[in-house]
CSV table of C-alpha atoms and ligand atoms in Angstrom, one decimal:
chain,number,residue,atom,x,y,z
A,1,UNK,CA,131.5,57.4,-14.9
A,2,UNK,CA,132.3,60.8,-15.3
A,3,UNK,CA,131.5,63.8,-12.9
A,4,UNK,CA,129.0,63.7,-9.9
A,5,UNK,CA,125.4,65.7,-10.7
A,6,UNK,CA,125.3,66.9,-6.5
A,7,UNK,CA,121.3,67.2,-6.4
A,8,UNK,CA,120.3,65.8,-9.1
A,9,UNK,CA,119.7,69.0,-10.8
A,10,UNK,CA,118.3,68.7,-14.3
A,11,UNK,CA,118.7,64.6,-14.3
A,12,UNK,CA,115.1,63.2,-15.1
A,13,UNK,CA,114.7,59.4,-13.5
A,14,UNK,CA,110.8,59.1,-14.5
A,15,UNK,CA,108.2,59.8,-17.1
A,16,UNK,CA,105.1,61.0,-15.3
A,17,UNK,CA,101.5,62.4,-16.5
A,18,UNK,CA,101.0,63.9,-12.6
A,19,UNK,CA,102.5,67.3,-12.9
A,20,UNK,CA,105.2,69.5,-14.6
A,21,UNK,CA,106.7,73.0,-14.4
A,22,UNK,CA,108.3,75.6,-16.7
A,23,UNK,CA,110.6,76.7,-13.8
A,24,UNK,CA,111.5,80.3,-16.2
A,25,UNK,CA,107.8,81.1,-17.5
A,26,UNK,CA,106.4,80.1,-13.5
A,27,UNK,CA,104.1,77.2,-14.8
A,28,UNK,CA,102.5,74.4,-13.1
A,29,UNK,CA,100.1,71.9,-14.5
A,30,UNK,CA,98.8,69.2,-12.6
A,31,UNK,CA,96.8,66.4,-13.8
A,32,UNK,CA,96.2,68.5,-17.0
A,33,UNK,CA,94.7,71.5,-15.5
A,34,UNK,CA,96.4,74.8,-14.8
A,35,UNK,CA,97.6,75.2,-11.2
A,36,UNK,CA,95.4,78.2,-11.0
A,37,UNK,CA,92.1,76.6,-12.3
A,38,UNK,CA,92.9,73.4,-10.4
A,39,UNK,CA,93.1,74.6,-6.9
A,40,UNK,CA,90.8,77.6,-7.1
A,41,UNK,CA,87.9,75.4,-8.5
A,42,UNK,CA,88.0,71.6,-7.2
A,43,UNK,CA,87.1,69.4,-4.2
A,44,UNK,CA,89.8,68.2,-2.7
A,45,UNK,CA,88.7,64.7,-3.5
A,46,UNK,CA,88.1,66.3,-7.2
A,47,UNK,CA,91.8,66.4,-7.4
A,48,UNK,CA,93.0,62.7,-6.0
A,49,UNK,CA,90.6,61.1,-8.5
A,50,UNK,CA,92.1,63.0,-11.2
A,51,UNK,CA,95.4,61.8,-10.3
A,52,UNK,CA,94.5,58.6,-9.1
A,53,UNK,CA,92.8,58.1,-12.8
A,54,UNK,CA,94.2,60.5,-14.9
A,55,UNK,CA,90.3,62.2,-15.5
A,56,UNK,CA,87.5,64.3,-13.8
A,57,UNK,CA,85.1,61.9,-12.1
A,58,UNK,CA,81.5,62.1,-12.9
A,59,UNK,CA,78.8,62.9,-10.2
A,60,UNK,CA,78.5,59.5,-9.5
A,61,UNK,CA,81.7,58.6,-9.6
A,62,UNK,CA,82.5,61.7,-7.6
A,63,UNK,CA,80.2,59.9,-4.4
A,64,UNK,CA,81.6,56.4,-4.5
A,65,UNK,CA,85.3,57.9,-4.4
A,66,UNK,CA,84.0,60.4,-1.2
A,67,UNK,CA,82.3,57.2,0.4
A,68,UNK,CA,85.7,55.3,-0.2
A,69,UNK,CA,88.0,57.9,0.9
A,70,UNK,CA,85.7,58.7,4.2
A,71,UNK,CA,85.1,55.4,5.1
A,72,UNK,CA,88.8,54.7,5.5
A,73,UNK,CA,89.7,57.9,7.8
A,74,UNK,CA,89.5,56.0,11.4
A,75,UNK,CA,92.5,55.5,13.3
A,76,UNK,CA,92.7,53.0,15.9
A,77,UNK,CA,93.2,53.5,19.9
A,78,UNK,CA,97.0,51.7,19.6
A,79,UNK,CA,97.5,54.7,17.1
A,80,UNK,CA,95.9,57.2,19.1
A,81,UNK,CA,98.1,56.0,22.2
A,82,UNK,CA,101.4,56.7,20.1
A,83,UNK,CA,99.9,60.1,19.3
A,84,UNK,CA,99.1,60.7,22.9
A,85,UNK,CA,102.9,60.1,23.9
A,86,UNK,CA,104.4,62.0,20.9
A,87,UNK,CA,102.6,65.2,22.2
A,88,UNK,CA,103.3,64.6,26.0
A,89,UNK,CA,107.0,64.4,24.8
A,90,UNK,CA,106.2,67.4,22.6
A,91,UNK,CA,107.2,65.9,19.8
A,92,UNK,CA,106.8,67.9,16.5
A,93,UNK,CA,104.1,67.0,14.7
A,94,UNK,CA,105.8,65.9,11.7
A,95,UNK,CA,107.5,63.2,14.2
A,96,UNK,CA,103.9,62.0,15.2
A,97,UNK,CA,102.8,61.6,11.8
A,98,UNK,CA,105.4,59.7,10.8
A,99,UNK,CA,104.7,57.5,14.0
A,100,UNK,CA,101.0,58.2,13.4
A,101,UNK,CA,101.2,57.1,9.3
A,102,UNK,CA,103.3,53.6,10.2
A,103,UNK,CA,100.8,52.6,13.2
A,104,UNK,CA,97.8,53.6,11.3
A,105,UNK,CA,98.0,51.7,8.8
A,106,UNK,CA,99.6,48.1,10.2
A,107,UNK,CA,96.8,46.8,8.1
A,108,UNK,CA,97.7,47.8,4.6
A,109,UNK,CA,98.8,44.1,3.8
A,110,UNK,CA,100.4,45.4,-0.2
A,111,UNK,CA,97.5,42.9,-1.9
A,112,UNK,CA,95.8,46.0,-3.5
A,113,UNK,CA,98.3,48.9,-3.9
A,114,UNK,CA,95.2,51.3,-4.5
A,115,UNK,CA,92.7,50.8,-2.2
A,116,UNK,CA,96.2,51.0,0.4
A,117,UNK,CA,97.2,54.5,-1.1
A,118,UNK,CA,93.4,55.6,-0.5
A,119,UNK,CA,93.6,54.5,3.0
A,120,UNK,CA,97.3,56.0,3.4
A,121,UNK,CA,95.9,59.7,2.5
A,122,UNK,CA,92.3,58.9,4.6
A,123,UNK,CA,94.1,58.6,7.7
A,124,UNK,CA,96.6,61.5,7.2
A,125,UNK,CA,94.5,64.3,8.7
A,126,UNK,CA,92.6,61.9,11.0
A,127,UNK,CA,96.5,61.6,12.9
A,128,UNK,CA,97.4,65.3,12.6
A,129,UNK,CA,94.3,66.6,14.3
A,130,UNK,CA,94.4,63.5,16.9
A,131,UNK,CA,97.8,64.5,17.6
A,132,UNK,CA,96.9,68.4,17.8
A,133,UNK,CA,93.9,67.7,20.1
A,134,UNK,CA,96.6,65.7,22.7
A,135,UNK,CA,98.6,68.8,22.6
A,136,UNK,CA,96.2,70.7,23.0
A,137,UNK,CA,95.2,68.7,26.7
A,138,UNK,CA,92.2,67.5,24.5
A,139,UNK,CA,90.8,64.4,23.6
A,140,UNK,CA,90.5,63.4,19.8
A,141,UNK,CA,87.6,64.1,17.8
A,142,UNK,CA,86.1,61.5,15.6
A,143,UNK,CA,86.0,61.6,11.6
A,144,UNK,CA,82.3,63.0,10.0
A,145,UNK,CA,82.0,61.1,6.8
A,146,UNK,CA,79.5,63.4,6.0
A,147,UNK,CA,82.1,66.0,5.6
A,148,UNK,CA,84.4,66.7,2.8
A,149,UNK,CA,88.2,65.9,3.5
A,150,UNK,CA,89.4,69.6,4.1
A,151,UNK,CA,86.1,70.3,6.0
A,152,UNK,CA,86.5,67.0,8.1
A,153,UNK,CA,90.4,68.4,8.8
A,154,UNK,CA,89.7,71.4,10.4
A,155,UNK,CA,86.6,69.9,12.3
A,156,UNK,CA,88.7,67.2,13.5
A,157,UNK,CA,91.1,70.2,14.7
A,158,UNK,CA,88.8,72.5,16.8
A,159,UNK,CA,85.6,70.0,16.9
A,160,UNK,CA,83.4,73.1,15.2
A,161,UNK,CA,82.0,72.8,12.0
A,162,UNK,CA,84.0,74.9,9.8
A,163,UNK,CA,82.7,78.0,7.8
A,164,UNK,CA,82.5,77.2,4.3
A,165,UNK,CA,85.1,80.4,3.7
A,166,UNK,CA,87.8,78.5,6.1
A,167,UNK,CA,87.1,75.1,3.9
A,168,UNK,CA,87.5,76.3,0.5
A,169,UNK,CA,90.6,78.5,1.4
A,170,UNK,CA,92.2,75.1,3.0
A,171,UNK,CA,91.2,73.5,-0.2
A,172,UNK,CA,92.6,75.8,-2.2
A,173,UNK,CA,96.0,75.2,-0.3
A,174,UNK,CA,95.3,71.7,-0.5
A,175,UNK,CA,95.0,71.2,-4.4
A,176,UNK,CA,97.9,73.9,-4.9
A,177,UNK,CA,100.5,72.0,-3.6
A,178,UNK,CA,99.3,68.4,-3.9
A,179,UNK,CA,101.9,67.6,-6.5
A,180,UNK,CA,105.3,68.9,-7.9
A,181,UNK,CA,106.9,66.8,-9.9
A,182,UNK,CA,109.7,64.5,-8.7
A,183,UNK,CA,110.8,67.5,-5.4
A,184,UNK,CA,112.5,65.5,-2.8
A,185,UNK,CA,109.5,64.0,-0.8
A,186,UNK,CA,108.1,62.2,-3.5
A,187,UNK,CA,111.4,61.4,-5.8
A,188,UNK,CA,111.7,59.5,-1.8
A,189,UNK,CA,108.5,57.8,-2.2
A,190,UNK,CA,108.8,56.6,-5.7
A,191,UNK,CA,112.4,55.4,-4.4
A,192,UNK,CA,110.7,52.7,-1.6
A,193,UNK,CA,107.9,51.5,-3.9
A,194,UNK,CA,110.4,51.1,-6.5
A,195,UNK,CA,112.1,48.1,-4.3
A,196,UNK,CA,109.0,46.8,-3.9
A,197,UNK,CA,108.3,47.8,-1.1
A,198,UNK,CA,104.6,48.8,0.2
A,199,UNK,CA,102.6,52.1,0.1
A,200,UNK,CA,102.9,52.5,3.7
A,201,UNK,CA,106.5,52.8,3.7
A,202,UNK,CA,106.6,55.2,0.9
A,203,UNK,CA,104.7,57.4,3.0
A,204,UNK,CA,106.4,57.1,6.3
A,205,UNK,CA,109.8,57.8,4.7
A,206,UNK,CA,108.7,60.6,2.5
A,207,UNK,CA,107.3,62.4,5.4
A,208,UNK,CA,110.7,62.4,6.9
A,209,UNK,CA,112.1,64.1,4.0
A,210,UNK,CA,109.1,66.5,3.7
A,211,UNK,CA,110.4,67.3,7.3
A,212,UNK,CA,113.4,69.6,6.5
A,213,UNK,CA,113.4,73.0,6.5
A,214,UNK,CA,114.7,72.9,3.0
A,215,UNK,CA,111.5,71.6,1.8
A,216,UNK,CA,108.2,71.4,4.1
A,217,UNK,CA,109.5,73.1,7.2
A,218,UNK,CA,109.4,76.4,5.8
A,219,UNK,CA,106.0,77.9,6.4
A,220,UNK,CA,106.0,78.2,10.3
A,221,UNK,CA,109.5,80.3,10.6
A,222,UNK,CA,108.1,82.3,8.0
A,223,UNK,CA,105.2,83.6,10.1
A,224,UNK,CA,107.4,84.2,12.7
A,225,UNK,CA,109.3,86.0,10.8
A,226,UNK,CA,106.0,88.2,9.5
A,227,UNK,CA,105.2,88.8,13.1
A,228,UNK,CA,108.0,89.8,14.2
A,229,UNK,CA,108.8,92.4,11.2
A,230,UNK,CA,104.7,93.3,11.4
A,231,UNK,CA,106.5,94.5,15.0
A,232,UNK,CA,109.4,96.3,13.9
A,233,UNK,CA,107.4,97.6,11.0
A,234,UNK,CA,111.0,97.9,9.5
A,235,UNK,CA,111.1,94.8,6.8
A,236,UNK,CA,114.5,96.4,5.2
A,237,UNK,CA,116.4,96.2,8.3
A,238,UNK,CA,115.4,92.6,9.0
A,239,UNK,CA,116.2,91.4,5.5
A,240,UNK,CA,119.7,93.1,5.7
A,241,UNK,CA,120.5,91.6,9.0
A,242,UNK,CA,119.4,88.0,7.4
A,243,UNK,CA,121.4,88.3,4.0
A,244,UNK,CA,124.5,90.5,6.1
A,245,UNK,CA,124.6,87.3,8.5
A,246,UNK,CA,124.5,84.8,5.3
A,247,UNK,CA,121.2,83.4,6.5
A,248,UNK,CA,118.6,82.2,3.8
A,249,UNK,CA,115.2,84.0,4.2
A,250,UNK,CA,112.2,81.4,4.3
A,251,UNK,CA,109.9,81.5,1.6
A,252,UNK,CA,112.0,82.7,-0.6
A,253,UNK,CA,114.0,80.7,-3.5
A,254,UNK,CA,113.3,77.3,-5.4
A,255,UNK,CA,115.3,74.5,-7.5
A,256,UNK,CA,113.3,74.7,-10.5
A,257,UNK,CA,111.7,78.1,-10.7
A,258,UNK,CA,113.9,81.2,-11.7
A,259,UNK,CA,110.6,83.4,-10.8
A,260,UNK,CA,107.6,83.7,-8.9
A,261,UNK,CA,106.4,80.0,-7.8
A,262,UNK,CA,103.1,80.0,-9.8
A,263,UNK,CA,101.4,78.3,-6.4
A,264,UNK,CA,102.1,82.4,-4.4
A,265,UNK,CA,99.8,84.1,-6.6
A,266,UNK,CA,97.0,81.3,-5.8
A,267,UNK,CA,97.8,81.0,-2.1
A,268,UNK,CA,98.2,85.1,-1.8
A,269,UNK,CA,94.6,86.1,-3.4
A,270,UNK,CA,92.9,83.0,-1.0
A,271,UNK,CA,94.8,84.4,1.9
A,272,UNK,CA,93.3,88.1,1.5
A,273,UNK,CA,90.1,87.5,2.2
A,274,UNK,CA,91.5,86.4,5.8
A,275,UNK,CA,93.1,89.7,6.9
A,276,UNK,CA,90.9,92.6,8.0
A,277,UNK,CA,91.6,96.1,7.0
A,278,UNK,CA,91.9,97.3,10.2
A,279,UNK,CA,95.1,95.0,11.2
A,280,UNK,CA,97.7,95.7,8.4
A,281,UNK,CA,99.1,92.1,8.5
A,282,UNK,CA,98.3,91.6,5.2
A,283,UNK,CA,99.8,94.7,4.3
A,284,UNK,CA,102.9,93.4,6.2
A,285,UNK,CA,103.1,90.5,4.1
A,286,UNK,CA,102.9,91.9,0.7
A,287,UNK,CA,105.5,94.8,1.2
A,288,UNK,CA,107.6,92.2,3.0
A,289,UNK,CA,107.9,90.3,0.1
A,290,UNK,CA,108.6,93.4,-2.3
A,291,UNK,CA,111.5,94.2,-0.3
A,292,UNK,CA,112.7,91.0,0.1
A,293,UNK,CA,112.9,90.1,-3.6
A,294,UNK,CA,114.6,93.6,-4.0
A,295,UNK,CA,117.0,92.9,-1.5
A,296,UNK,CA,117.9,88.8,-2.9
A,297,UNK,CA,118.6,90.4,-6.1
A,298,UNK,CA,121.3,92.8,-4.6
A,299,UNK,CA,122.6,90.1,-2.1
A,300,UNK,CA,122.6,87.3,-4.8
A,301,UNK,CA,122.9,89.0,-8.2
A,302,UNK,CA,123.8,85.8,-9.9
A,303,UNK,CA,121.1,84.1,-8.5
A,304,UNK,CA,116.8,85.1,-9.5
A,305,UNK,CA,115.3,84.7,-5.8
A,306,UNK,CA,111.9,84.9,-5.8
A,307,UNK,CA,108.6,84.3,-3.3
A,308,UNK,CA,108.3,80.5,-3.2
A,309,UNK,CA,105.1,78.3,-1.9
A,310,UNK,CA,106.1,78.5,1.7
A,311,UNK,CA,105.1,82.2,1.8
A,312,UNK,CA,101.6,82.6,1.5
A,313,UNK,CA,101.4,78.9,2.6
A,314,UNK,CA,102.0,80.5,5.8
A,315,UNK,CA,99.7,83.5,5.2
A,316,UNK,CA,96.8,81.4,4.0
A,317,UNK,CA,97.1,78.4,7.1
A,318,UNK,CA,97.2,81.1,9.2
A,319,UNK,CA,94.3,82.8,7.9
A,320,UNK,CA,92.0,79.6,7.9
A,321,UNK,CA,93.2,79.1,11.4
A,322,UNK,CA,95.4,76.3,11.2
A,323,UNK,CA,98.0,76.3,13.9
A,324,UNK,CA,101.5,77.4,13.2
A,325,UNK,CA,102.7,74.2,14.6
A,326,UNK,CA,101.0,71.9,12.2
A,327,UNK,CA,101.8,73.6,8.8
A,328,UNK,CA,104.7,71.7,7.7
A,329,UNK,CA,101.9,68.0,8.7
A,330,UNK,CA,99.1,69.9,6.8
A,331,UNK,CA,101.8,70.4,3.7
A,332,UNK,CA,101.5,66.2,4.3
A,333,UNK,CA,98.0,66.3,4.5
A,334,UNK,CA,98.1,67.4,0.8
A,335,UNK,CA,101.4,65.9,-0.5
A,336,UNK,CA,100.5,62.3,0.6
A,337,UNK,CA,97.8,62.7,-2.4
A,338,UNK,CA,100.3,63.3,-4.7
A,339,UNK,CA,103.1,60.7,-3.1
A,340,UNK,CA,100.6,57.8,-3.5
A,341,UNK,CA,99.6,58.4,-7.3
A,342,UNK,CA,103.5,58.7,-8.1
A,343,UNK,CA,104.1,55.7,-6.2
A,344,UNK,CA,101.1,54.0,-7.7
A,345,UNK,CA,102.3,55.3,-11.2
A,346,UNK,CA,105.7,53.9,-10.8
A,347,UNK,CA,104.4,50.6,-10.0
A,348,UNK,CA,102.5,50.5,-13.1
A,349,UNK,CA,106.0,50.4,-14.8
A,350,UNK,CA,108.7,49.5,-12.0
A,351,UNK,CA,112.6,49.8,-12.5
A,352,UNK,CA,114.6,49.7,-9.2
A,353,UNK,CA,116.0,53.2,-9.1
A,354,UNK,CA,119.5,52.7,-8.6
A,355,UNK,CA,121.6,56.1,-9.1
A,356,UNK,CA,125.6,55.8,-8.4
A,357,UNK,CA,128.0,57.9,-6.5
A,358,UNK,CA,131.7,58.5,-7.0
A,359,UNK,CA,134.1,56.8,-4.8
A,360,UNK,CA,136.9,59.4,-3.5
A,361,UNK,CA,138.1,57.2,-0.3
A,362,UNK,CA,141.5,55.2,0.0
A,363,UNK,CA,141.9,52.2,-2.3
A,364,UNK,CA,145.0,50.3,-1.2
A,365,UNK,CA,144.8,50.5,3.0
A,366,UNK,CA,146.2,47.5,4.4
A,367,UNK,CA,144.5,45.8,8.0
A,368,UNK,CA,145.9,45.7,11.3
A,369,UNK,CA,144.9,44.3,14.1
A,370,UNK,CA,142.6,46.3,16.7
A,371,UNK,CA,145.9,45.9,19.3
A,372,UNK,CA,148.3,46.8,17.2
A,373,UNK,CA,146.9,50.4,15.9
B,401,ACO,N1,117.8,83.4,1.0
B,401,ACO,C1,119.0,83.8,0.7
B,401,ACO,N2,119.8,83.2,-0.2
B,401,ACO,C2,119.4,82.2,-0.9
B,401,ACO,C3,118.1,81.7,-0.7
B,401,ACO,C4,117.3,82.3,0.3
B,401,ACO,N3,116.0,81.9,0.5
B,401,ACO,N4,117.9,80.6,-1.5
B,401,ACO,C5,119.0,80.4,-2.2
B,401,ACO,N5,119.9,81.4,-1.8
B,401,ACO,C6,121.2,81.6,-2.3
B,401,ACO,C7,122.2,80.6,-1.7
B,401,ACO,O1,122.8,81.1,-0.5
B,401,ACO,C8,123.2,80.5,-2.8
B,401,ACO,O2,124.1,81.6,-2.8
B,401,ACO,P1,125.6,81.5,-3.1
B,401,ACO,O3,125.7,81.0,-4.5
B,401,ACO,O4,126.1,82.9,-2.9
B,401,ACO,O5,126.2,80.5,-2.1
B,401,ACO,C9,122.4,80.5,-4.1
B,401,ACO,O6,121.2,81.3,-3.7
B,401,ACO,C10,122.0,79.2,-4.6
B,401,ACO,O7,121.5,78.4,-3.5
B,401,ACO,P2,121.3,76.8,-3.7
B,401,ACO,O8,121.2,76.2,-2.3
B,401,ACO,O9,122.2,76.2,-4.7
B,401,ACO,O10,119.9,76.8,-4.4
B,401,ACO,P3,118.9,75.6,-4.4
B,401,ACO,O11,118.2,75.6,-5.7
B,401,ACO,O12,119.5,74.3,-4.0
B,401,ACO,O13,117.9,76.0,-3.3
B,401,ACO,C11,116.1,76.1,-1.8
B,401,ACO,C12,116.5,75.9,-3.2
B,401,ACO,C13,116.7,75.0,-0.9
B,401,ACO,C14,114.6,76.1,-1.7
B,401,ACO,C15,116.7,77.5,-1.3
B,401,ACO,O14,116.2,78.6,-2.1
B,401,ACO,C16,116.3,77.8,0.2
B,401,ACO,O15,117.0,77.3,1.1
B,401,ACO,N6,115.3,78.6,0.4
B,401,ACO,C17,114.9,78.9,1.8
B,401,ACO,C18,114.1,77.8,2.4
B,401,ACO,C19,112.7,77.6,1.8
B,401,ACO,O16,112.0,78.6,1.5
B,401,ACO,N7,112.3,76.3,1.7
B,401,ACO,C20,111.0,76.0,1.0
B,401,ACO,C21,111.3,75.6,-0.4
B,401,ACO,S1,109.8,75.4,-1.3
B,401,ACO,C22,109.3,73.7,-1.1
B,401,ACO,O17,110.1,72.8,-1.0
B,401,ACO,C23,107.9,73.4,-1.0
C-alpha cells in the first residue's frame, strides 16, 4: 500500500441506485427523480417507498405502506423514561435520540431486516417530539395514525394540528435531504450492517456521526448567526471577523459540490413563504448569503465556497416552527429514511467493508518491566 486517501475523498466503496450528485453542475437525483421535483411534489412516505422499492407506489399501495409505517410509530413508557431523564439533564437532543432510537426499538429481533428499518424510521419523530415535550415541562403526545409522518411530527411537537402550509414545507425539507450518497452518516450505517450487524445499530451509530457540526449540527448555529447579523444589520463585518479569525461560516462549503448545493434553491423558495414582509428576516438571509459567498471567494480563492443545505435548512425549520434545538434530530428524522434503504441495499449484496490505514508508529521497541521504566 501506497499513500493514505485522508477522507476518503473520491474513493467509491459501493454501487447504489439511492442517490448521486454532479458535485460541479450542482445535481442531485434521488431515487430517479430530480431533487427539485422529488421534494417539492411527494409525501413523505412517497419518498421511503420509492427507496425502499426502487418505484412510485400505487394508490393502494401508497395506503398499506402509510398503515405500516403509522402503525409502528409508538414508543414504549421504558423509552419515554430515558427521554424524560435526557431532558432533565438537558441533554441535546441528538443524545436522546440516540438513547431514544436504541431503547425504542429493543424489539427489532434482525428476523426481517425490512419490516425493522420501517419500524427504525416510525419511531424516529415519535422520540424527538417525546423528548421536546419533557423539555418543554410537558408531557408527550401520542402518535395520530390518521396523520401523515411530517404532519404527525409537528403535531407530536406542539399537540396542534398542523396547518397544511407548515406540513408541506416540513416535507419539502424532509424529501430534500433524505438521501446523499455515501456522506458520513450513512457511509457509518452501511459500515455496521455490513458486519452483520442489525438495523438498529446502524441507526444508533449513524446518528452519532450525524451529530457533528461538520455534518448535521450545522443548521442551529446558523440561525444564530442570522439573528444576530439581522441585529447588527452589518453581514460584511460579521463575515470578515469570522474568515479574519480563521473560523468556518456554517452553511457554507461541501465535500462534493464546487457550487450551490442543489437542496438551497429547494429549501430557500419553501422558506419564503414563511417570512412576512414586514420583518426583513428573509431579506437578512438572502443578502447574507450574497456577501458571504463574495467574501469565501476572497478569503479562500483556491477553494469554490458556496451556500450548502444547512442554510436554508435553518431558514425553512424555523419558518415551519420547528425549534432551533431540534434541527440537527429533525435532519434524523429525514436521514434515518435514507440510512435504512442503504443499509437494506447493502445487505442485498454484503462485503465486510474493511478499508486499511498506514502504520507510521515504532516497529522494533523492546519491553520492560512496569518497575523498571
Ligand atoms: N468557511 C470558511 N472556510 C471554509 C469553509 C467555511 N464554511 N469550508 C471550507 N473552508 C475552507 C477551509 O478552511 C480550507 O481552507 P484552507 O485550505 O485555507 O485551510 C478549505 O476551505 C478546504 O476545507 P476542507 O475542510 O478541506 O473542505 P471539506 O471538503 O473537507 O469541507 C465541510 C466540507 C466540512 C462541509 C466544510 O465546508 C465546513 O466545515 N463547512 C462549515 C460547516 C457546515 O456548513 N457543515 C454542514 C455541511 S453540509 C452537510 O453535511 C449536510
Amino acid at each position: 500500500m501506497t499513500g493514505v486517501n485522508r477522507g476518503l475523498d473520491g474513493v467509491a466503496v459501493a454501487e447504489t441506485r439511492l442517490s448521486t450528485m454532479d458535485g460541479e453542475a450542482g445535481e442531485l437525483i434521488i431515487g430517479g427523480f430530480p431533487v427539485e421535483e422529488l421534494a417539492d411534489d411527494a409525501t413523505f412516505e412517497e419518498t421511503l417507498y420509492l427507496l425502499f422499492h426502487d418505484r412510485l407506489p400505487d394508490a393502494g399501495e401508497l395506503s398499506e405502506f402509510r398503515t405500516d409505517l403509522a402503525a409502528r410509530r409508538e414508543i414504549g413508557d421504558e423509552v419515554l423514561a430515558v427521554l424524560q431523564r435526557a431532558a432533565d439533564e438537558e441533554k441535546p437532543a441528538m443524545d436522546a435520540l440516540r438513547m431514544g432510537a436504541a431503547a425504542a426499538n429493543l424489539g427489532v429481533d434482525g428476523d426481517d431486516p425490512e419490516s425493522d428499518a420501517l419500524r427504525v424510521v416510525a419511531t424516529f419523530p415519535t422520540i424527538v417530539a417525546a423528548y421536546w415535550r419533557y423539555r418543554e415541562g410537558n408531557e408527550p403526545i401520542a402518535p395520530d395514525p390518521d396523520l401523515r409522518h411530517a404532519a404527525n411530527y409537528l403535531y407530536m411537537l406542539t399537540g396542534e394540528r398542523p396547518e397544511e402550509s407548515a406540513v408541506r414545507g416540513l416535507e419539502t425539507y424532509l424529501n430534500a435531504v433524505v438521501d446523499h450518497g455515501l456522506n458520513a452518516s450513512t457511509f457509518t450505517a452501511r459500515v455496521v450492517v455490513s458486519t452483520e450487524s442489525d438495523v438498529v445499530s446502524a441507526a444508533t451509530a449513524a446518528v452519532g456521526t450525524l451529530k457533528g457540526p461538520l455534518h448535521g449540527g450545522a443548521p442551529g448555529p446558523v440561525l444564530d448567526m442570522l439573528k444576530s447579523v439581522h441585529a447588527s444589520d452589518d453581514p460584511e463585518a460579521y463575515v470578515r471577523e469570522k474568515l479574519e479569525a480563521d473560523e468556518r461560516l456554517m452553511g457554507f462549503g461541501h465535500r462534493i459540490y464546487r457550487v450551490r448545493d442543489p437542496r438551497a434553491a429547494v429549501l430557500e423558495s419553501a422558506a419564503e413563504q414563511f417570512y412576512d414582509d414586514d420583518d426583513d428576516f428573509f431579506e437578512t438571509i438572502t443578502e447574507f448569503e450574497d456577501v458571504a459567498v463574495e467574501l469565501l471567494a476572497e478569503y479562500k480563492p483556491d477553494r469554490d465556497l458556496e451556500t450548502n443545505v444547512e442554510f436554508y435548512t435553518a431558514a425553512l425549520l424555523h419558518g415551519v416552527g420547528v425549534p432551533q434545538e431540534l434541527f440537527p434530530a429533525t435532519f434524523g428524522v429525514s436521514r434515518v429514511g435514507g440510512w435504512m434503504a442503504h443499509a437494506l441495499e447493502q445487505l442485498e449484496d454484503n462485503r465486510l467493508i474493511r478499508p486499511e490505514s498506514r502504520y507510521t508508529g515504532d516497529r522494533n521497541r523492546s519491553w520492560t518491566p512496569v518497575d523498571e521504566r
